[in-house]
mmCIF file of N, CA and C in Angstrom:
data_model
loop_
_atom_site.group_PDB
_atom_site.id
_atom_site.type_symbol
_atom_site.label_atom_id
_atom_site.label_comp_id
_atom_site.label_asym_id
_atom_site.label_seq_id
_atom_site.Cartn_x
_atom_site.Cartn_y
_atom_site.Cartn_z
ATOM 1 N N LEU A 162 -5.411 -1.038 9.174
ATOM 2 C CA LEU A 162 -4.682 -0.992 10.420
ATOM 3 C C LEU A 162 -5.407 -1.724 11.543
ATOM 4 N N ALA A 163 -6.718 -1.764 11.473
ATOM 5 C CA ALA A 163 -7.477 -2.428 12.533
ATOM 6 C C ALA A 163 -7.155 -3.916 12.586
ATOM 7 N N LEU A 164 -7.056 -4.555 11.439
ATOM 8 C CA LEU A 164 -6.745 -5.981 11.416
ATOM 9 C C LEU A 164 -5.305 -6.220 11.835
ATOM 10 N N ASP A 165 -4.391 -5.372 11.391
ATOM 11 C CA ASP A 165 -2.988 -5.498 11.813
ATOM 12 C C ASP A 165 -2.889 -5.420 13.336
ATOM 13 N N ARG A 166 -3.611 -4.466 13.903
ATOM 14 C CA ARG A 166 -3.588 -4.291 15.366
ATOM 15 C C ARG A 166 -4.215 -5.497 16.064
ATOM 16 N N ALA A 167 -5.285 -6.033 15.515
ATOM 17 C CA ALA A 167 -5.922 -7.211 16.108
ATOM 18 C C ALA A 167 -4.976 -8.410 16.072
ATOM 19 N N ILE A 168 -4.231 -8.565 14.994
ATOM 20 C CA ILE A 168 -3.250 -9.654 14.887
ATOM 21 C C ILE A 168 -2.158 -9.474 15.933
ATOM 22 N N THR A 169 -1.641 -8.258 16.054
ATOM 23 C CA THR A 169 -0.597 -7.954 17.035
ATOM 24 C C THR A 169 -1.080 -8.235 18.450
ATOM 25 N N ASP A 170 -2.283 -7.774 18.762
ATOM 26 C CA ASP A 170 -2.849 -7.998 20.094
ATOM 27 C C ASP A 170 -3.054 -9.484 20.363
ATOM 28 N N HIS A 171 -3.539 -10.215 19.371
ATOM 29 C CA HIS A 171 -3.764 -11.656 19.531
ATOM 30 C C HIS A 171 -2.453 -12.374 19.862
ATOM 31 N N LEU A 172 -1.400 -12.070 19.112
ATOM 32 C CA LEU A 172 -0.109 -12.718 19.366
ATOM 33 C C LEU A 172 0.413 -12.371 20.757
ATOM 34 N N ASN A 173 0.241 -11.126 21.148
ATOM 35 C CA ASN A 173 0.720 -10.682 22.447
ATOM 36 C C ASN A 173 -0.049 -11.361 23.578
ATOM 37 N N LEU A 174 -1.363 -11.381 23.484
ATOM 38 C CA LEU A 174 -2.190 -11.938 24.561
ATOM 39 C C LEU A 174 -2.182 -13.463 24.595
ATOM 40 N N THR A 175 -2.189 -14.091 23.440
ATOM 41 C CA THR A 175 -2.294 -15.546 23.375
ATOM 42 C C THR A 175 -0.945 -16.249 23.495
ATOM 43 N N HIS A 176 0.076 -15.652 22.903
ATOM 44 C CA HIS A 176 1.379 -16.335 22.837
ATOM 45 C C HIS A 176 2.508 -15.572 23.532
ATOM 46 N N ARG A 177 2.194 -14.416 24.118
ATOM 47 C CA ARG A 177 3.228 -13.558 24.709
ATOM 48 C C ARG A 177 4.354 -13.346 23.710
ATOM 49 N N PHE A 178 3.934 -12.921 22.516
ATOM 50 C CA PHE A 178 4.835 -12.750 21.381
ATOM 51 C C PHE A 178 4.578 -11.378 20.799
ATOM 52 N N GLN A 179 5.637 -10.627 20.573
ATOM 53 C CA GLN A 179 5.478 -9.241 20.117
ATOM 54 C C GLN A 179 6.078 -9.064 18.718
ATOM 55 N N ILE A 180 5.300 -8.378 17.861
ATOM 56 C CA ILE A 180 5.777 -8.037 16.523
ATOM 57 C C ILE A 180 5.484 -6.563 16.266
ATOM 58 N N GLY A 181 6.193 -6.013 15.289
ATOM 59 C CA GLY A 181 5.995 -4.620 14.918
ATOM 60 C C GLY A 181 5.001 -4.482 13.782
ATOM 61 N N PRO A 182 4.723 -3.242 13.372
ATOM 62 C CA PRO A 182 3.731 -2.981 12.325
ATOM 63 C C PRO A 182 4.063 -3.619 10.971
ATOM 64 N N LEU A 183 5.323 -3.612 10.576
ATOM 65 C CA LEU A 183 5.684 -4.211 9.287
ATOM 66 C C LEU A 183 5.497 -5.728 9.311
ATOM 67 N N SER A 184 5.847 -6.345 10.425
ATOM 68 C CA SER A 184 5.637 -7.790 10.560
ATOM 69 C C SER A 184 4.151 -8.127 10.575
ATOM 70 N N ALA A 185 3.347 -7.276 11.218
ATOM 71 C CA ALA A 185 1.901 -7.498 11.255
ATOM 72 C C ALA A 185 1.310 -7.415 9.852
ATOM 73 N N GLU A 186 1.765 -6.444 9.069
ATOM 74 C CA GLU A 186 1.288 -6.302 7.682
ATOM 75 C C GLU A 186 1.666 -7.534 6.857
ATOM 76 N N GLN A 187 2.908 -7.987 7.002
ATOM 77 C CA GLN A 187 3.349 -9.171 6.256
ATOM 78 C C GLN A 187 2.583 -10.413 6.694
ATOM 79 N N LEU A 188 2.360 -10.551 7.989
ATOM 80 C CA LEU A 188 1.612 -11.696 8.493
ATOM 81 C C LEU A 188 0.177 -11.670 7.966
ATOM 82 N N LYS A 189 -0.406 -10.483 7.892
ATOM 83 C CA LYS A 189 -1.767 -10.351 7.335
ATOM 84 C C LYS A 189 -1.802 -10.850 5.893
ATOM 85 N N LEU A 190 -0.799 -10.501 5.107
ATOM 86 C CA LEU A 190 -0.734 -10.960 3.712
ATOM 87 C C LEU A 190 -0.516 -12.465 3.644
ATOM 88 N N ASP A 191 0.324 -13.002 4.532
ATOM 89 C CA ASP A 191 0.569 -14.446 4.558
ATOM 90 C C ASP A 191 -0.697 -15.212 4.949
ATOM 91 N N ILE A 192 -1.416 -14.702 5.925
ATOM 92 C CA ILE A 192 -2.669 -15.338 6.344
ATOM 93 C C ILE A 192 -3.688 -15.266 5.212
ATOM 94 N N SER A 193 -3.737 -14.132 4.522
ATOM 95 C CA SER A 193 -4.650 -13.992 3.386
ATOM 96 C C SER A 193 -4.369 -15.049 2.330
ATOM 97 N N LYS A 194 -3.085 -15.264 2.023
ATOM 98 C CA LYS A 194 -2.715 -16.293 1.049
ATOM 99 C C LYS A 194 -3.143 -17.669 1.534
ATOM 100 N N ALA A 195 -2.965 -17.927 2.820
ATOM 101 C CA ALA A 195 -3.358 -19.222 3.378
ATOM 102 C C ALA A 195 -4.872 -19.424 3.279
ATOM 103 N N PHE A 196 -5.647 -18.387 3.593
ATOM 104 C CA PHE A 196 -7.102 -18.496 3.506
ATOM 105 C C PHE A 196 -7.574 -18.657 2.065
ATOM 106 N N ALA A 197 -6.847 -18.050 1.139
ATOM 107 C CA ALA A 197 -7.223 -18.133 -0.275
ATOM 108 C C ALA A 197 -6.832 -19.466 -0.896
ATOM 109 N N SER A 198 -5.942 -20.206 -0.242
ATOM 110 C CA SER A 198 -5.522 -21.503 -0.784
ATOM 111 C C SER A 198 -6.676 -22.495 -0.705
ATOM 112 N N ALA A 199 -6.551 -23.549 -1.437
ATOM 113 C CA ALA A 199 -7.627 -24.545 -1.528
ATOM 114 C C ALA A 199 -8.005 -25.115 -0.164
ATOM 115 N N SER A 200 -7.018 -25.472 0.634
ATOM 116 C CA SER A 200 -7.332 -26.107 1.922
ATOM 117 C C SER A 200 -7.602 -25.094 3.021
ATOM 118 N N GLY A 201 -6.932 -23.940 2.947
ATOM 119 C CA GLY A 201 -7.099 -22.939 3.993
ATOM 120 C C GLY A 201 -6.478 -23.369 5.309
ATOM 121 N N GLN A 202 -5.719 -24.457 5.315
ATOM 122 C CA GLN A 202 -5.146 -24.998 6.538
ATOM 123 C C GLN A 202 -3.642 -24.803 6.622
ATOM 124 N N ALA A 203 -3.113 -23.868 5.895
ATOM 125 C CA ALA A 203 -1.673 -23.642 5.864
ATOM 126 C C ALA A 203 -1.173 -23.109 7.204
ATOM 127 N N GLU A 204 0.110 -23.230 7.373
ATOM 128 C CA GLU A 204 0.776 -22.690 8.546
ATOM 129 C C GLU A 204 1.452 -21.383 8.152
ATOM 130 N N VAL A 205 1.452 -20.418 9.062
ATOM 131 C CA VAL A 205 2.142 -19.156 8.820
ATOM 132 C C VAL A 205 3.258 -19.011 9.854
ATOM 133 N N ALA A 206 4.302 -18.327 9.447
ATOM 134 C CA ALA A 206 5.432 -18.098 10.349
ATOM 135 C C ALA A 206 5.659 -16.599 10.480
ATOM 136 N N VAL A 207 6.018 -16.189 11.677
ATOM 137 C CA VAL A 207 6.314 -14.784 11.919
ATOM 138 C C VAL A 207 7.497 -14.690 12.887
ATOM 139 N N ARG A 208 8.383 -13.756 12.588
ATOM 140 C CA ARG A 208 9.529 -13.524 13.465
ATOM 141 C C ARG A 208 9.235 -12.334 14.356
ATOM 142 N N GLY A 209 9.609 -12.481 15.608
ATOM 143 C CA GLY A 209 9.389 -11.407 16.565
ATOM 144 C C GLY A 209 10.048 -11.721 17.885
ATOM 145 N N MET A 210 9.538 -11.128 18.947
ATOM 146 C CA MET A 210 10.122 -11.272 20.275
ATOM 147 C C MET A 210 9.249 -12.153 21.161
ATOM 148 N N ASP A 211 9.849 -13.236 21.644
ATOM 149 C CA ASP A 211 9.193 -14.106 22.622
ATOM 150 C C ASP A 211 9.334 -13.400 23.970
ATOM 151 N N LEU A 212 8.233 -12.867 24.477
ATOM 152 C CA LEU A 212 8.291 -12.072 25.698
ATOM 153 C C LEU A 212 8.592 -12.919 26.928
ATOM 154 N N ALA A 213 8.189 -14.186 26.911
ATOM 155 C CA ALA A 213 8.463 -15.053 28.052
ATOM 156 C C ALA A 213 9.954 -15.350 28.164
ATOM 157 N N ALA A 214 10.594 -15.609 27.035
ATOM 158 C CA ALA A 214 12.023 -15.939 27.039
ATOM 159 C C ALA A 214 12.899 -14.693 26.925
ATOM 160 N N GLY A 215 12.322 -13.602 26.436
ATOM 161 C CA GLY A 215 13.100 -12.386 26.235
ATOM 162 C C GLY A 215 14.061 -12.499 25.068
ATOM 163 N N LEU A 216 13.727 -13.368 24.109
ATOM 164 C CA LEU A 216 14.598 -13.617 22.958
ATOM 165 C C LEU A 216 13.808 -13.575 21.663
ATOM 166 N N PRO A 217 14.472 -13.197 20.576
ATOM 167 C CA PRO A 217 13.795 -13.260 19.283
ATOM 168 C C PRO A 217 13.631 -14.714 18.847
ATOM 169 N N ARG A 218 12.515 -15.002 18.155
ATOM 170 C CA ARG A 218 12.302 -16.343 17.615
ATOM 171 C C ARG A 218 11.250 -16.301 16.524
ATOM 172 N N THR A 219 11.091 -17.423 15.853
ATOM 173 C CA THR A 219 10.064 -17.579 14.830
ATOM 174 C C THR A 219 8.926 -18.385 15.427
ATOM 175 N N LEU A 220 7.730 -17.867 15.289
ATOM 176 C CA LEU A 220 6.526 -18.532 15.782
ATOM 177 C C LEU A 220 5.778 -19.083 14.575
ATOM 178 N N ARG A 221 5.444 -20.363 14.596
ATOM 179 C CA ARG A 221 4.695 -21.000 13.509
ATOM 180 C C ARG A 221 3.314 -21.373 14.041
ATOM 181 N N LEU A 222 2.293 -20.917 13.325
ATOM 182 C CA LEU A 222 0.911 -21.108 13.773
ATOM 183 C C LEU A 222 0.024 -21.521 12.602
ATOM 184 N N PRO A 223 -1.037 -22.258 12.867
ATOM 185 C CA PRO A 223 -1.995 -22.534 11.790
ATOM 186 C C PRO A 223 -2.743 -21.249 11.442
ATOM 187 N N ALA A 224 -2.921 -20.995 10.168
ATOM 188 C CA ALA A 224 -3.644 -19.792 9.743
ATOM 189 C C ALA A 224 -5.053 -19.779 10.326
ATOM 190 N N SER A 225 -5.614 -20.948 10.540
ATOM 191 C CA SER A 225 -6.976 -21.042 11.063
ATOM 192 C C SER A 225 -7.118 -20.390 12.443
ATOM 193 N N GLU A 226 -6.023 -20.224 13.148
ATOM 194 C CA GLU A 226 -6.067 -19.575 14.459
ATOM 195 C C GLU A 226 -6.563 -18.131 14.351
ATOM 196 N N PHE A 227 -6.418 -17.533 13.176
ATOM 197 C CA PHE A 227 -6.785 -16.130 12.973
ATOM 198 C C PHE A 227 -8.164 -15.948 12.341
ATOM 199 N N ARG A 228 -8.853 -17.048 12.080
ATOM 200 C CA ARG A 228 -10.141 -16.978 11.373
ATOM 201 C C ARG A 228 -11.162 -16.106 12.105
ATOM 202 N N LYS A 229 -11.256 -16.243 13.407
ATOM 203 C CA LYS A 229 -12.230 -15.460 14.178
ATOM 204 C C LYS A 229 -11.938 -13.957 14.061
ATOM 205 N N LEU A 230 -10.660 -13.573 14.160
ATOM 206 C CA LEU A 230 -10.276 -12.164 13.980
ATOM 207 C C LEU A 230 -10.678 -11.674 12.600
ATOM 208 N N TRP A 231 -10.433 -12.534 11.612
ATOM 209 C CA TRP A 231 -10.695 -12.193 10.208
ATOM 210 C C TRP A 231 -12.156 -11.856 10.004
ATOM 211 N N PHE A 232 -13.028 -12.740 10.472
ATOM 212 C CA PHE A 232 -14.448 -12.527 10.235
ATOM 213 C C PHE A 232 -15.000 -11.373 11.060
ATOM 214 N N ARG A 233 -14.411 -11.099 12.207
ATOM 215 C CA ARG A 233 -14.816 -9.921 12.979
ATOM 216 C C ARG A 233 -14.469 -8.651 12.194
ATOM 217 N N PHE A 234 -13.276 -8.614 11.598
ATOM 218 C CA PHE A 234 -12.857 -7.477 10.779
ATOM 219 C C PHE A 234 -13.763 -7.313 9.559
ATOM 220 N N ILE A 235 -14.027 -8.410 8.866
ATOM 221 C CA ILE A 235 -14.859 -8.364 7.657
ATOM 222 C C ILE A 235 -16.283 -7.933 8.004
ATOM 223 N N SER A 236 -16.807 -8.415 9.108
ATOM 224 C CA SER A 236 -18.157 -8.003 9.527
ATOM 225 C C SER A 236 -18.215 -6.514 9.818
ATOM 226 N N ARG A 237 -17.178 -5.992 10.471
ATOM 227 C CA ARG A 237 -17.127 -4.564 10.769
ATOM 228 C C ARG A 237 -17.028 -3.747 9.484
ATOM 229 N N ALA A 238 -16.184 -4.184 8.561
ATOM 230 C CA ALA A 238 -16.029 -3.475 7.286
ATOM 231 C C ALA A 238 -17.339 -3.487 6.501
ATOM 232 N N THR A 239 -18.010 -4.616 6.489
ATOM 233 C CA THR A 239 -19.287 -4.733 5.784
ATOM 234 C C THR A 239 -20.324 -3.794 6.393
ATOM 235 N N ALA A 240 -20.377 -3.714 7.701
ATOM 236 C CA ALA A 240 -21.328 -2.811 8.372
ATOM 237 C C ALA A 240 -21.045 -1.355 8.019
ATOM 238 N N ILE A 241 -19.780 -0.987 7.942
ATOM 239 C CA ILE A 241 -19.408 0.384 7.590
ATOM 240 C C ILE A 241 -19.835 0.711 6.161
ATOM 241 N N VAL A 242 -19.623 -0.225 5.243
ATOM 242 C CA VAL A 242 -20.029 -0.011 3.849
ATOM 243 C C VAL A 242 -21.548 0.108 3.756
ATOM 244 N N ARG A 243 -22.262 -0.739 4.481
ATOM 245 C CA ARG A 243 -23.737 -0.663 4.490
ATOM 246 C C ARG A 243 -24.211 0.709 4.980
ATOM 247 N N GLU A 244 -23.602 1.191 6.062
ATOM 248 C CA GLU A 244 -23.972 2.498 6.606
ATOM 249 C C GLU A 244 -23.710 3.605 5.590
ATOM 250 N N ALA A 245 -22.571 3.545 4.922
ATOM 251 C CA ALA A 245 -22.240 4.560 3.919
ATOM 252 C C ALA A 245 -23.226 4.519 2.759
ATOM 253 N N LEU A 246 -23.566 3.323 2.315
ATOM 254 C CA LEU A 246 -24.517 3.197 1.205
ATOM 255 C C LEU A 246 -25.904 3.694 1.593
ATOM 256 N N ALA A 247 -26.284 3.515 2.847
ATOM 257 C CA ALA A 247 -27.594 3.989 3.310
ATOM 258 C C ALA A 247 -27.689 5.516 3.246
ATOM 259 N N LEU A 248 -26.554 6.195 3.306
ATOM 260 C CA LEU A 248 -26.537 7.658 3.273
ATOM 261 C C LEU A 248 -26.261 8.211 1.873
ATOM 262 N N THR A 249 -26.143 7.332 0.904
ATOM 263 C CA THR A 249 -25.771 7.715 -0.453
ATOM 264 C C THR A 249 -26.976 8.211 -1.245
ATOM 265 N N SER A 250 -26.749 9.220 -2.081
ATOM 266 C CA SER A 250 -27.824 9.751 -2.926
ATOM 267 C C SER A 250 -28.264 8.690 -3.935
ATOM 268 N N PRO A 251 -29.474 8.779 -4.432
ATOM 269 C CA PRO A 251 -29.958 7.802 -5.401
ATOM 270 C C PRO A 251 -29.090 7.713 -6.662
ATOM 271 N N GLU A 252 -28.569 8.843 -7.123
ATOM 272 C CA GLU A 252 -27.739 8.832 -8.335
ATOM 273 C C GLU A 252 -26.434 8.078 -8.103
ATOM 274 N N LEU A 253 -25.815 8.340 -6.976
ATOM 275 C CA LEU A 253 -24.573 7.643 -6.652
ATOM 276 C C LEU A 253 -24.844 6.162 -6.379
ATOM 277 N N ALA A 254 -25.966 5.866 -5.742
ATOM 278 C CA ALA A 254 -26.330 4.470 -5.486
ATOM 279 C C ALA A 254 -26.478 3.702 -6.803
ATOM 280 N N ARG A 255 -27.052 4.364 -7.805
ATOM 281 C CA ARG A 255 -27.172 3.733 -9.126
ATOM 282 C C ARG A 255 -25.795 3.445 -9.706
ATOM 283 N N ASP A 256 -24.893 4.414 -9.604
ATOM 284 C CA ASP A 256 -23.527 4.217 -10.106
ATOM 285 C C ASP A 256 -22.817 3.079 -9.381
ATOM 286 N N VAL A 257 -23.000 2.998 -8.071
ATOM 287 C CA VAL A 257 -22.398 1.907 -7.293
ATOM 288 C C VAL A 257 -22.985 0.575 -7.735
ATOM 289 N N HIS A 258 -24.276 0.542 -7.944
ATOM 290 C CA HIS A 258 -24.919 -0.698 -8.391
ATOM 291 C C HIS A 258 -24.398 -1.133 -9.748
ATOM 292 N N ASP A 259 -24.216 -0.166 -10.642
ATOM 293 C CA ASP A 259 -23.746 -0.485 -12.001
ATOM 294 C C ASP A 259 -22.252 -0.801 -12.048
ATOM 295 N N GLY A 260 -21.445 0.017 -11.376
ATOM 296 C CA GLY A 260 -19.989 -0.121 -11.483
ATOM 297 C C GLY A 260 -19.330 -0.842 -10.329
ATOM 298 N N GLY A 261 -20.035 -0.962 -9.224
ATOM 299 C CA GLY A 261 -19.478 -1.647 -8.071
ATOM 300 C C GLY A 261 -18.649 -0.740 -7.183
ATOM 301 N N ILE A 262 -18.004 -1.370 -6.241
ATOM 302 C CA ILE A 262 -17.149 -0.692 -5.275
ATOM 303 C C ILE A 262 -15.713 -1.090 -5.586
ATOM 304 N N HIS A 263 -14.798 -0.138 -5.473
ATOM 305 C CA HIS A 263 -13.378 -0.398 -5.712
ATOM 306 C C HIS A 263 -12.646 -0.285 -4.386
ATOM 307 N N LEU A 264 -12.012 -1.360 -3.976
ATOM 308 C CA LEU A 264 -11.272 -1.375 -2.719
ATOM 309 C C LEU A 264 -9.843 -0.894 -2.950
ATOM 310 N N THR A 265 -9.375 -0.035 -2.058
ATOM 311 C CA THR A 265 -8.003 0.466 -2.114
ATOM 312 C C THR A 265 -7.390 0.347 -0.722
ATOM 313 N N GLY A 266 -6.091 0.573 -0.646
ATOM 314 C CA GLY A 266 -5.413 0.495 0.637
ATOM 315 C C GLY A 266 -5.003 -0.929 0.958
ATOM 316 N N GLY A 267 -4.250 -1.085 2.026
ATOM 317 C CA GLY A 267 -3.730 -2.389 2.408
ATOM 318 C C GLY A 267 -4.813 -3.413 2.697
ATOM 319 N N ALA A 268 -5.915 -2.993 3.272
ATOM 320 C CA ALA A 268 -6.983 -3.936 3.609
ATOM 321 C C ALA A 268 -7.640 -4.541 2.380
ATOM 322 N N ALA A 269 -7.490 -3.905 1.219
ATOM 323 C CA ALA A 269 -8.081 -4.443 -0.007
ATOM 324 C C ALA A 269 -7.529 -5.820 -0.327
ATOM 325 N N GLN A 270 -6.323 -6.106 0.136
ATOM 326 C CA GLN A 270 -5.692 -7.394 -0.132
ATOM 327 C C GLN A 270 -6.054 -8.453 0.893
ATOM 328 N N THR A 271 -6.918 -8.108 1.824
ATOM 329 C CA THR A 271 -7.326 -9.044 2.855
ATOM 330 C C THR A 271 -8.223 -10.118 2.261
ATOM 331 N N ALA A 272 -7.817 -11.365 2.452
ATOM 332 C CA ALA A 272 -8.586 -12.489 1.895
ATOM 333 C C ALA A 272 -10.022 -12.444 2.383
ATOM 334 N N LEU A 273 -10.912 -12.774 1.517
ATOM 335 C CA LEU A 273 -12.344 -12.916 1.784
ATOM 336 C C LEU A 273 -13.096 -11.587 1.911
ATOM 337 N N LEU A 274 -12.394 -10.456 1.968
ATOM 338 C CA LEU A 274 -13.093 -9.177 2.117
ATOM 339 C C LEU A 274 -13.928 -8.863 0.883
ATOM 340 N N ALA A 275 -13.325 -8.891 -0.291
ATOM 341 C CA ALA A 275 -14.046 -8.531 -1.511
ATOM 342 C C ALA A 275 -15.222 -9.474 -1.765
ATOM 343 N N SER A 276 -14.993 -10.760 -1.629
ATOM 344 C CA SER A 276 -16.071 -11.720 -1.916
ATOM 345 C C SER A 276 -17.205 -11.605 -0.898
ATOM 346 N N THR A 277 -16.870 -11.401 0.373
ATOM 347 C CA THR A 277 -17.909 -11.265 1.398
ATOM 348 C C THR A 277 -18.691 -9.974 1.201
ATOM 349 N N LEU A 278 -17.991 -8.874 0.893
ATOM 350 C CA LEU A 278 -18.687 -7.612 0.630
ATOM 351 C C LEU A 278 -19.645 -7.752 -0.543
ATOM 352 N N ALA A 279 -19.157 -8.345 -1.635
ATOM 353 C CA ALA A 279 -20.001 -8.517 -2.824
ATOM 354 C C ALA A 279 -21.246 -9.327 -2.491
ATOM 355 N N GLU A 280 -21.061 -10.357 -1.715
ATOM 356 C CA GLU A 280 -22.183 -11.226 -1.335
ATOM 357 C C GLU A 280 -23.168 -10.503 -0.412
ATOM 358 N N GLN A 281 -22.644 -9.742 0.547
ATOM 359 C CA GLN A 281 -23.485 -9.095 1.549
ATOM 360 C C GLN A 281 -24.234 -7.868 1.031
ATOM 361 N N ILE A 282 -23.607 -7.107 0.125
ATOM 362 C CA ILE A 282 -24.255 -5.879 -0.338
ATOM 363 C C ILE A 282 -24.791 -5.996 -1.757
ATOM 364 N N ASN A 283 -24.524 -7.126 -2.384
ATOM 365 C CA ASN A 283 -25.105 -7.449 -3.685
ATOM 366 C C ASN A 283 -24.712 -6.474 -4.799
ATOM 367 N N VAL A 284 -23.449 -6.037 -4.770
ATOM 368 C CA VAL A 284 -22.887 -5.238 -5.867
ATOM 369 C C VAL A 284 -21.485 -5.781 -6.157
ATOM 370 N N PRO A 285 -20.992 -5.565 -7.378
ATOM 371 C CA PRO A 285 -19.627 -6.028 -7.678
ATOM 372 C C PRO A 285 -18.596 -5.291 -6.820
ATOM 373 N N VAL A 286 -17.579 -6.010 -6.415
ATOM 374 C CA VAL A 286 -16.492 -5.418 -5.638
ATOM 375 C C VAL A 286 -15.193 -5.717 -6.374
ATOM 376 N N HIS A 287 -14.429 -4.658 -6.660
ATOM 377 C CA HIS A 287 -13.185 -4.782 -7.413
ATOM 378 C C HIS A 287 -12.024 -4.355 -6.516
ATOM 379 N N ILE A 288 -10.878 -4.985 -6.712
ATOM 380 C CA ILE A 288 -9.669 -4.605 -5.983
ATOM 381 C C ILE A 288 -8.787 -3.824 -6.948
ATOM 382 N N ALA A 289 -8.348 -2.657 -6.525
ATOM 383 C CA ALA A 289 -7.495 -1.808 -7.365
ATOM 384 C C ALA A 289 -6.213 -2.543 -7.740
ATOM 385 N N ALA A 290 -5.623 -2.151 -8.867
ATOM 386 C CA ALA A 290 -4.419 -2.824 -9.375
ATOM 387 C C ALA A 290 -3.276 -2.790 -8.361
ATOM 388 N N GLU A 291 -3.017 -1.677 -7.754
ATOM 389 C CA GLU A 291 -1.984 -1.558 -6.727
ATOM 390 C C GLU A 291 -2.618 -0.899 -5.510
ATOM 391 N N PRO A 292 -3.408 -1.647 -4.763
ATOM 392 C CA PRO A 292 -4.218 -1.036 -3.709
ATOM 393 C C PRO A 292 -3.423 -0.293 -2.643
ATOM 394 N N ALA A 293 -2.240 -0.770 -2.317
ATOM 395 C CA ALA A 293 -1.461 -0.130 -1.259
ATOM 396 C C ALA A 293 -0.960 1.257 -1.673
ATOM 397 N N LEU A 294 -0.851 1.518 -2.980
ATOM 398 C CA LEU A 294 -0.343 2.807 -3.451
ATOM 399 C C LEU A 294 -1.447 3.790 -3.840
ATOM 400 N N CYS A 295 -2.676 3.345 -3.941
ATOM 401 C CA CYS A 295 -3.771 4.201 -4.421
ATOM 402 C C CYS A 295 -3.957 5.464 -3.589
ATOM 403 N N VAL A 296 -3.967 5.319 -2.296
ATOM 404 C CA VAL A 296 -4.205 6.474 -1.430
ATOM 405 C C VAL A 296 -3.064 7.470 -1.567
ATOM 406 N N ALA A 297 -1.836 6.982 -1.562
ATOM 407 C CA ALA A 297 -0.683 7.880 -1.694
ATOM 408 C C ALA A 297 -0.701 8.598 -3.038
ATOM 409 N N ARG A 298 -1.035 7.875 -4.096
ATOM 410 C CA ARG A 298 -1.097 8.509 -5.424
ATOM 411 C C ARG A 298 -2.206 9.555 -5.484
ATOM 412 N N GLY A 299 -3.331 9.251 -4.903
ATOM 413 C CA GLY A 299 -4.436 10.208 -4.886
ATOM 414 C C GLY A 299 -4.078 11.467 -4.125
ATOM 415 N N LEU A 300 -3.455 11.309 -2.970
ATOM 416 C CA LEU A 300 -3.044 12.469 -2.185
ATOM 417 C C LEU A 300 -1.990 13.287 -2.914
ATOM 418 N N ALA A 301 -1.057 12.599 -3.577
ATOM 419 C CA ALA A 301 -0.030 13.316 -4.336
ATOM 420 C C ALA A 301 -0.674 14.122 -5.462
ATOM 421 N N GLY A 302 -1.657 13.550 -6.116
ATOM 422 C CA GLY A 302 -2.350 14.254 -7.189
ATOM 423 C C GLY A 302 -3.099 15.470 -6.691
ATOM 424 N N VAL A 303 -3.747 15.347 -5.550
ATOM 425 C CA VAL A 303 -4.499 16.458 -4.973
ATOM 426 C C VAL A 303 -3.551 17.586 -4.572
ATOM 427 N N ARG A 304 -2.400 17.224 -4.045
ATOM 428 C CA ARG A 304 -1.424 18.235 -3.601
ATOM 429 C C ARG A 304 -0.607 18.794 -4.748
ATOM 430 N N GLY A 305 -0.732 18.212 -5.945
ATOM 431 C CA GLY A 305 0.004 18.697 -7.101
ATOM 432 C C GLY A 305 1.440 18.194 -7.149
ATOM 433 N N ASN A 306 1.735 17.167 -6.353
ATOM 434 C CA ASN A 306 3.074 16.594 -6.349
ATOM 435 C C ASN A 306 3.251 15.660 -7.545
ATOM 436 N N SER A 307 4.486 15.305 -7.805
ATOM 437 C CA SER A 307 4.741 14.372 -8.896
ATOM 438 C C SER A 307 4.167 13.005 -8.539
ATOM 439 N N PRO A 308 3.790 12.221 -9.532
ATOM 440 C CA PRO A 308 3.194 10.915 -9.281
ATOM 441 C C PRO A 308 4.136 9.974 -8.536
ATOM 442 N N ILE A 309 3.548 9.104 -7.756
ATOM 443 C CA ILE A 309 4.305 8.100 -7.015
ATOM 444 C C ILE A 309 4.420 6.858 -7.885
ATOM 445 N N GLU A 310 5.622 6.398 -8.079
ATOM 446 C CA GLU A 310 5.861 5.211 -8.929
ATOM 447 C C GLU A 310 5.949 3.979 -8.094
#
């Protein structure tokens, strides 16, 4: 959610353009695809409200415009993981070293997060098969509800 909010704020402050949470999530995925592409210079499009004109429109921007936000988010995430690992017991630290870290949730699909984490903390980083559903499935299991498909 932090990156989605940063994207929303950036569009609002820089372009006087407003989008909702679902559009921010989709734009995050589109930017991730652009960053993962060979050139990383792709253009992304987002539909929302042009606040200056008071009308809906499509805004097309170079994905590179979001690079600074991206690395700020990744740096913050890396610092949080480092702090958590510093508080980890030796036995769990061994397991993390051997098996790595598994990313779940929407942010797991953020381009460059897994590779940067692996590089910075020197352990394997894996992305769950369906990262966006992992948390919901885990909570459903804990509550004894039927599995989420």
